């Protein structure tokens, strides 16, 4: 597809943490990874906290002039605490119902739907609108309005 490759956003604040977002497109699969950093690092993305990732397949693109629609089928959501402070926080908050989180150990949270942990099941359909201008990718109805740059 025209989205083939790796796309990365700038390090920006999401209000309480800084986030660096990455999208990898390979054939009909798409991997999203959002890496979270302490807000106190002044948008340098240097003090790692945790990461959220999800994978999809069955990419389908509908082209309607300048705005295009991307449809994908959800496969898996994962959470990974990346610091001791965040790992302890996950455990004390019983994040996604677990109290045995470990630093740098990825946990599948696909389909979990409880307070403060709500991830869709495998097979769910996601649809996003996007525009592509050279090496700049913008999702017009996605979680945020950041621009992704092709690497």
Coordinates of N, CA and C in Angstrom, one line a residue:
X1 N 0.8 -1.2 0.0 CA 0.0 0.0 0.0 C 0.9 1.3 0.0
X2 N 0.3 2.4 -0.2 CA 1.0 3.7 -0.2 C 1.5 4.0 1.2
X3 N 1.0 3.3 2.2 CA 1.4 3.5 3.6 C 2.6 2.6 4.0
X4 N 3.0 1.7 3.2 CA 4.1 0.8 3.5 C 5.3 1.5 4.1
X5 N 5.9 1.0 5.2 CA 7.0 1.6 5.8 C 6.8 1.9 7.2
X6 N 7.7 2.7 7.8 CA 7.7 3.2 9.2 C 7.4 4.6 9.2
X7 N 6.4 5.0 10.1 CA 6.0 6.4 10.3 C 6.1 6.7 11.8
X8 N 6.7 7.9 12.1 CA 7.0 8.3 13.5 C 6.5 9.7 13.7
X9 N 5.9 10.0 14.8 CA 5.5 11.3 15.2 C 6.6 12.0 16.1
X10 N 6.4 13.3 16.3 CA 7.3 14.0 17.2 C 6.9 13.6 18.6
X11 N 7.8 13.8 19.6 CA 7.5 13.7 21.0 C 6.6 14.9 21.4
X12 N 5.4 14.6 21.8 CA 4.4 15.6 22.2 C 3.7 15.3 23.4
X13 N 3.2 16.2 24.2 CA 2.5 16.0 25.4 C 1.1 15.6 25.1
X14 N 0.6 14.6 25.8 CA -0.8 14.2 25.8 C -1.5 14.7 27.0
X15 N -1.0 15.7 27.6 CA -1.7 16.3 28.8 C -1.0 15.9 30.1
X16 N -0.7 14.7 30.3 CA -0.1 14.2 31.5 C 1.2 13.4 31.3
X17 N 1.5 13.0 30.1 CA 2.7 12.4 29.7 C 3.1 12.8 28.3
X18 N 4.4 12.6 28.0 CA 4.8 12.8 26.6 C 4.8 11.5 25.9
X19 N 4.4 11.6 24.6 CA 4.2 10.4 23.8 C 4.9 10.5 22.5
X20 N 5.6 9.4 22.1 CA 6.2 9.2 20.8 C 5.5 8.1 20.2
X21 N 4.9 8.3 19.0 CA 4.0 7.3 18.3 C 4.7 6.8 17.1
X22 N 4.6 5.5 16.8 CA 5.2 4.9 15.7 C 4.2 3.9 15.0
X23 N 4.2 3.9 13.7 CA 3.3 3.0 13.0 C 4.2 2.3 11.9
X24 N 4.1 1.0 11.9 CA 4.8 0.2 10.9 C 3.8 -0.5 10.1
X25 N 3.9 -0.3 8.8 CA 3.0 -1.0 7.8 C 3.8 -1.9 6.9
X26 N 3.4 -3.2 6.9 CA 4.1 -4.2 6.2 C 3.1 -5.1 5.5
X27 N 2.9 -4.9 4.2 CA 1.9 -5.7 3.5 C 0.5 -5.4 4.0
X28 N -0.2 -6.4 4.4 CA -1.6 -6.1 4.9 C -1.6 -6.0 6.4
X29 N -0.5 -5.8 7.1 CA -0.5 -5.7 8.6 C 0.0 -4.3 9.0
X30 N -0.4 -3.9 10.1 CA -0.1 -2.6 10.6 C 0.2 -2.7 12.1
X31 N 1.3 -2.2 12.6 CA 1.7 -2.2 14.0 C 1.7 -0.8 14.5
X32 N 1.0 -0.5 15.6 CA 1.0 0.8 16.3 C 1.8 0.7 17.6
X33 N 2.7 1.6 17.9 CA 3.3 1.6 19.2 C 3.4 3.0 19.7
X34 N 2.8 3.2 20.9 CA 2.8 4.5 21.6 C 3.7 4.3 22.8
X35 N 4.8 5.0 22.9 CA 5.8 5.0 24.0 C 5.6 6.2 24.8
X36 N 5.4 6.0 26.1 CA 5.1 7.1 27.0 C 6.3 7.5 27.9
X37 N 6.5 8.8 28.1 CA 7.6 9.3 28.8 C 7.1 10.3 29.9
X38 N 7.9 10.6 30.9 CA 7.5 11.5 32.0 C 7.3 12.9 31.4
X39 N 6.2 13.5 31.9 CA 5.9 14.9 31.5 C 7.0 15.9 31.8
X40 N 7.7 15.5 32.9 CA 8.8 16.5 33.4 C 10.0 16.6 32.5
X41 N 10.1 15.7 31.5 CA 11.3 15.8 30.6 C 11.1 16.8 29.5
X42 N 10.2 17.7 29.6 CA 10.0 18.8 28.6 C 10.0 18.4 27.2
X43 N 9.2 17.4 26.9 CA 9.0 16.9 25.5 C 10.3 16.4 24.8
X44 N 11.2 15.9 25.6 CA 12.4 15.3 25.0 C 12.3 13.8 24.9
X45 N 11.3 13.3 25.5 CA 11.1 11.8 25.5 C 12.3 11.1 25.9
X46 N 12.8 11.4 27.1 CA 14.0 10.8 27.6 C 13.8 9.9 28.8
X47 N 12.8 10.1 29.6 CA 12.5 9.3 30.8 C 11.4 8.4 30.5
X48 N 11.7 7.2 30.2 CA 10.7 6.2 29.7 C 9.8 5.7 30.8
X49 N 8.5 5.6 30.5 CA 7.5 5.1 31.5 C 7.0 3.7 31.1
X50 N 6.3 3.7 29.9 CA 5.6 2.5 29.5 C 5.3 2.5 28.0
X51 N 4.8 1.4 27.5 CA 4.4 1.5 26.1 C 3.1 0.7 25.9
X52 N 2.4 1.1 24.9 CA 1.1 0.5 24.5 C 1.3 0.2 23.0
X53 N 0.9 -1.0 22.6 CA 1.1 -1.4 21.2 C -0.2 -2.2 20.8
X54 N -0.5 -2.0 19.5 CA -1.6 -2.9 19.0 C -1.3 -3.2 17.5
X55 N -1.7 -4.4 17.1 CA -1.4 -4.9 15.8 C -2.7 -5.2 15.1
X56 N -2.7 -5.0 13.8 CA -3.9 -5.2 12.9 C -3.5 -5.9 11.7
X57 N -4.5 -6.4 10.9 CA -4.2 -6.9 9.6 C -5.4 -6.6 8.7
X58 N -5.4 -7.2 7.5 CA -6.5 -7.0 6.6 C -6.7 -5.5 6.2
X59 N -5.6 -4.8 5.9 CA -5.6 -3.4 5.5 C -6.4 -3.2 4.3
X60 N -7.3 -2.3 4.3 CA -8.1 -1.9 3.1 C -8.2 -0.4 3.1
X61 N -7.9 0.2 1.9 CA -8.0 1.6 1.7 C -9.0 2.0 0.7
X62 N -9.9 3.0 1.1 CA -10.9 3.5 0.2 C -10.4 4.9 -0.1
X63 N -10.2 5.3 -1.4 CA -9.7 6.5 -1.8 C -10.9 7.4 -2.3
X64 N -11.1 8.6 -1.6 CA -12.1 9.5 -1.9 C -11.4 10.9 -2.0
X65 N -10.7 11.1 -3.1 CA -10.0 12.4 -3.4 C -8.9 12.6 -2.3
X66 N -8.9 13.7 -1.5 CA -7.8 14.0 -0.6 C -7.9 13.2 0.7
X67 N -9.1 12.9 1.1 CA -9.3 12.1 2.3 C -9.5 10.6 2.0
X68 N -8.7 9.8 2.6 CA -8.8 8.4 2.4 C -9.3 7.7 3.7
X69 N -9.9 6.5 3.5 CA -10.3 5.7 4.7 C -9.5 4.4 4.7
X70 N -9.0 4.2 5.9 CA -8.2 3.0 6.2 C -9.0 2.1 7.1
X71 N -9.2 0.9 6.7 CA -9.9 -0.1 7.5 C -9.0 -1.2 7.9
X72 N -8.9 -1.6 9.1 CA -8.0 -2.7 9.5 C -8.8 -3.6 10.6
X73 N -8.4 -4.8 10.6 CA -9.0 -5.8 11.6 C -8.0 -5.9 12.8
X74 N -8.5 -5.6 14.0 CA -7.7 -5.7 15.2 C -7.2 -7.1 15.5
X75 N -5.9 -7.3 15.9 CA -5.4 -8.6 16.3 C -5.1 -8.6 17.8
X76 N -4.3 -7.6 18.3 CA -3.8 -7.7 19.6 C -3.4 -6.4 20.2
X77 N -3.7 -6.2 21.5 CA -3.2 -5.0 22.3 C -2.2 -5.5 23.3
X78 N -1.2 -4.8 23.6 CA -0.2 -5.1 24.6 C 0.2 -3.9 25.4
X79 N 0.5 -4.1 26.7 CA 1.0 -3.1 27.6 C 2.4 -3.6 28.1
X80 N 3.3 -2.6 28.2 CA 4.6 -3.0 28.8 C 5.1 -1.9 29.7
X81 N 5.2 -2.1 31.0 CA 5.8 -1.1 31.9 C 7.3 -1.1 31.6
X82 N 7.9 0.1 31.5 CA 9.3 0.2 31.1 C 10.2 0.8 32.2
X83 N 9.6 1.1 33.4 CA 10.4 1.6 34.5 C 9.9 0.9 35.8
X84 N 10.8 0.9 36.8 CA 10.4 0.4 38.1 C 9.2 1.1 38.7
X85 N 9.3 2.5 38.6 CA 8.2 3.3 39.1 C 6.9 2.9 38.5
X86 N 6.9 2.8 37.1 CA 5.6 2.5 36.4 C 5.2 1.1 36.7
X87 N 6.1 0.1 36.8 CA 5.7 -1.2 37.2 C 5.1 -1.3 38.5
X88 N 5.6 -0.6 39.5 CA 5.0 -0.6 40.8 C 3.7 0.1 40.8
X89 N 3.5 1.1 40.0 CA 2.2 1.8 39.8 C 1.2 0.8 39.2
X90 N 1.6 0.1 38.2 CA 0.7 -0.9 37.6 C 0.2 -1.9 38.6
X91 N 1.1 -2.4 39.4 CA 0.8 -3.4 40.4 C -0.1 -2.8 41.5
X92 N 0.2 -1.6 42.0 CA -0.6 -1.1 43.1 C -2.0 -0.7 42.6
X93 N -2.1 -0.3 41.3 CA -3.4 0.1 40.8 C -4.2 -1.2 40.2
X94 N -3.5 -2.3 40.3 CA -4.1 -3.6 39.7 C -4.5 -3.3 38.2
X95 N -3.6 -2.7 37.5 CA -3.8 -2.4 36.1 C -4.3 -3.6 35.3
X96 N -5.4 -3.4 34.6 CA -6.1 -4.5 33.8 C -6.3 -5.8 34.6
X97 N -6.4 -5.6 35.9 CA -6.8 -6.8 36.7 C -5.6 -7.6 37.2
X98 N -4.4 -7.2 36.9 CA -3.1 -7.9 37.2 C -2.3 -7.2 38.3
X99 N -1.7 -8.0 39.2 CA -0.9 -7.5 40.3 C 0.6 -8.0 40.2
X100 N 0.9 -8.7 39.1 CA 2.2 -9.3 38.9 C 2.9 -8.7 37.7
X101 N 2.8 -7.4 37.4 CA 3.5 -6.8 36.3 C 5.0 -6.8 36.6
X102 N 5.8 -6.9 35.5 CA 7.2 -6.9 35.7 C 7.8 -5.9 34.6
X103 N 8.9 -5.3 35.0 CA 9.5 -4.3 34.1 C 9.9 -5.0 32.8
X104 N 9.6 -4.3 31.7 CA 10.0 -4.7 30.4 C 9.3 -6.1 30.0
X105 N 8.3 -6.5 30.7 CA 7.6 -7.7 30.3 C 6.2 -7.3 29.7
X106 N 6.0 -7.7 28.4 CA 4.8 -7.3 27.7 C 3.7 -8.2 28.1
X107 N 2.5 -7.7 28.3 CA 1.3 -8.4 28.6 C 0.2 -8.2 27.6
X108 N -0.4 -9.2 27.1 CA -1.5 -9.1 26.2 C -2.8 -8.7 27.0
X109 N -3.4 -7.6 26.6 CA -4.6 -7.1 27.2 C -5.8 -7.0 26.3
X110 N -5.6 -7.8 25.2 CA -6.7 -7.8 24.1 C -8.0 -8.3 24.8
X111 N -9.1 -7.5 24.5 CA -10.4 -7.9 24.9 C -10.7 -7.6 26.4
X112 N -9.8 -7.1 27.2 CA -10.1 -6.8 28.6 C -10.9 -5.6 28.7
X113 N -12.0 -5.7 29.4 CA -12.9 -4.5 29.5 C -13.3 -4.4 30.9
X114 N -12.5 -3.7 31.7 CA -12.8 -3.4 33.1 C -12.5 -1.9 33.3
X115 N -12.7 -1.4 34.5 CA -12.5 0.0 34.8 C -11.0 0.4 34.5
X116 N -10.8 1.4 33.8 CA -9.4 1.9 33.5 C -8.6 1.0 32.6
X117 N -9.2 0.0 32.0 CA -8.6 -0.9 31.1 C -9.6 -1.5 30.1
X118 N -9.7 -0.8 29.0 CA -10.7 -1.2 28.0 C -10.1 -1.3 26.6
X119 N -9.9 -2.5 26.2 CA -9.3 -2.8 24.9 C -10.2 -3.7 24.1
X120 N -10.3 -3.4 22.8 CA -11.2 -4.2 22.0 C -10.8 -5.6 21.8
X121 N -11.7 -6.5 21.5 CA -11.3 -7.9 21.3 C -10.7 -8.1 19.9
X122 N -10.0 -9.2 19.7 CA -9.5 -9.5 18.4 C -10.6 -9.6 17.4
X123 N -10.4 -9.2 16.2 CA -11.4 -9.3 15.2 C -12.2 -8.0 15.0
X124 N -12.1 -7.0 16.0 CA -12.8 -5.8 15.9 C -12.3 -5.0 14.7
X125 N -13.2 -4.3 14.0 CA -12.8 -3.5 12.8 C -12.6 -2.0 13.3
X126 N -11.4 -1.5 12.8 CA -11.1 -0.1 13.1 C -11.1 0.6 11.7
X127 N -11.7 1.8 11.7 CA -11.7 2.6 10.5 C -11.2 4.0 10.8
X128 N -10.2 4.5 10.0 CA -9.6 5.8 10.2 C -9.6 6.6 8.9
X129 N -9.7 7.9 9.0 CA -9.6 8.7 7.9 C -8.2 9.3 7.9
X130 N -7.6 9.4 6.8 CA -6.2 10.0 6.8 C -6.0 10.7 5.5
X131 N -4.9 11.6 5.5 CA -4.4 12.2 4.3 C -2.9 12.0 4.2
X132 N -2.4 11.9 3.0 CA -1.0 11.6 2.8 C -0.5 12.7 1.8
X133 N 0.6 13.4 2.3 CA 1.2 14.4 1.5 C 2.7 14.1 1.5
X134 N 3.2 13.4 0.4 CA 4.6 13.0 0.4 C 5.0 12.1 1.5
X135 N 5.8 12.6 2.4 CA 6.2 11.8 3.6 C 5.5 12.2 4.9
X136 N 4.4 12.9 4.7 CA 3.6 13.3 5.9 C 2.3 12.6 5.9
X137 N 2.0 12.0 7.0 CA 0.7 11.2 7.2 C 0.0 11.9 8.3
X138 N -1.3 12.2 8.1 CA -2.2 12.8 9.1 C -3.4 12.0 9.2
X139 N -3.8 11.6 10.4 CA -5.1 11.0 10.6 C -6.1 12.1 11.0
X140 N -7.2 12.2 10.2 CA -8.1 13.3 10.5 C -9.2 13.0 11.5
X141 N -9.3 11.7 11.9 CA -10.3 11.4 12.9 C -9.7 10.4 13.9
X142 N -8.4 10.4 14.1 CA -7.7 9.5 15.0 C -7.7 10.1 16.4
X143 N -7.0 9.4 17.3 CA -6.9 9.8 18.7 C -6.3 11.2 18.8
X144 N -5.4 11.6 17.9 CA -4.9 12.9 18.0 C -4.6 13.5 16.6
X145 N -4.1 14.7 16.6 CA -3.9 15.3 15.3 C -2.4 15.5 14.9
X146 N -1.6 14.7 15.5 CA -0.1 14.8 15.2 C 0.2 14.3 13.8
X147 N 1.2 14.8 13.3 CA 1.7 14.4 11.9 C 2.8 13.3 12.1
X148 N 2.7 12.3 11.3 CA 3.6 11.2 11.3 C 4.5 11.4 10.0
X149 N 5.8 11.2 10.2 CA 6.8 11.4 9.1 C 7.3 10.0 8.7
X150 N 7.4 9.8 7.4 CA 7.9 8.5 6.9 C 9.4 8.5 7.2
X151 N 9.9 7.3 7.7 CA 11.3 7.2 8.0 C 12.1 6.6 6.8

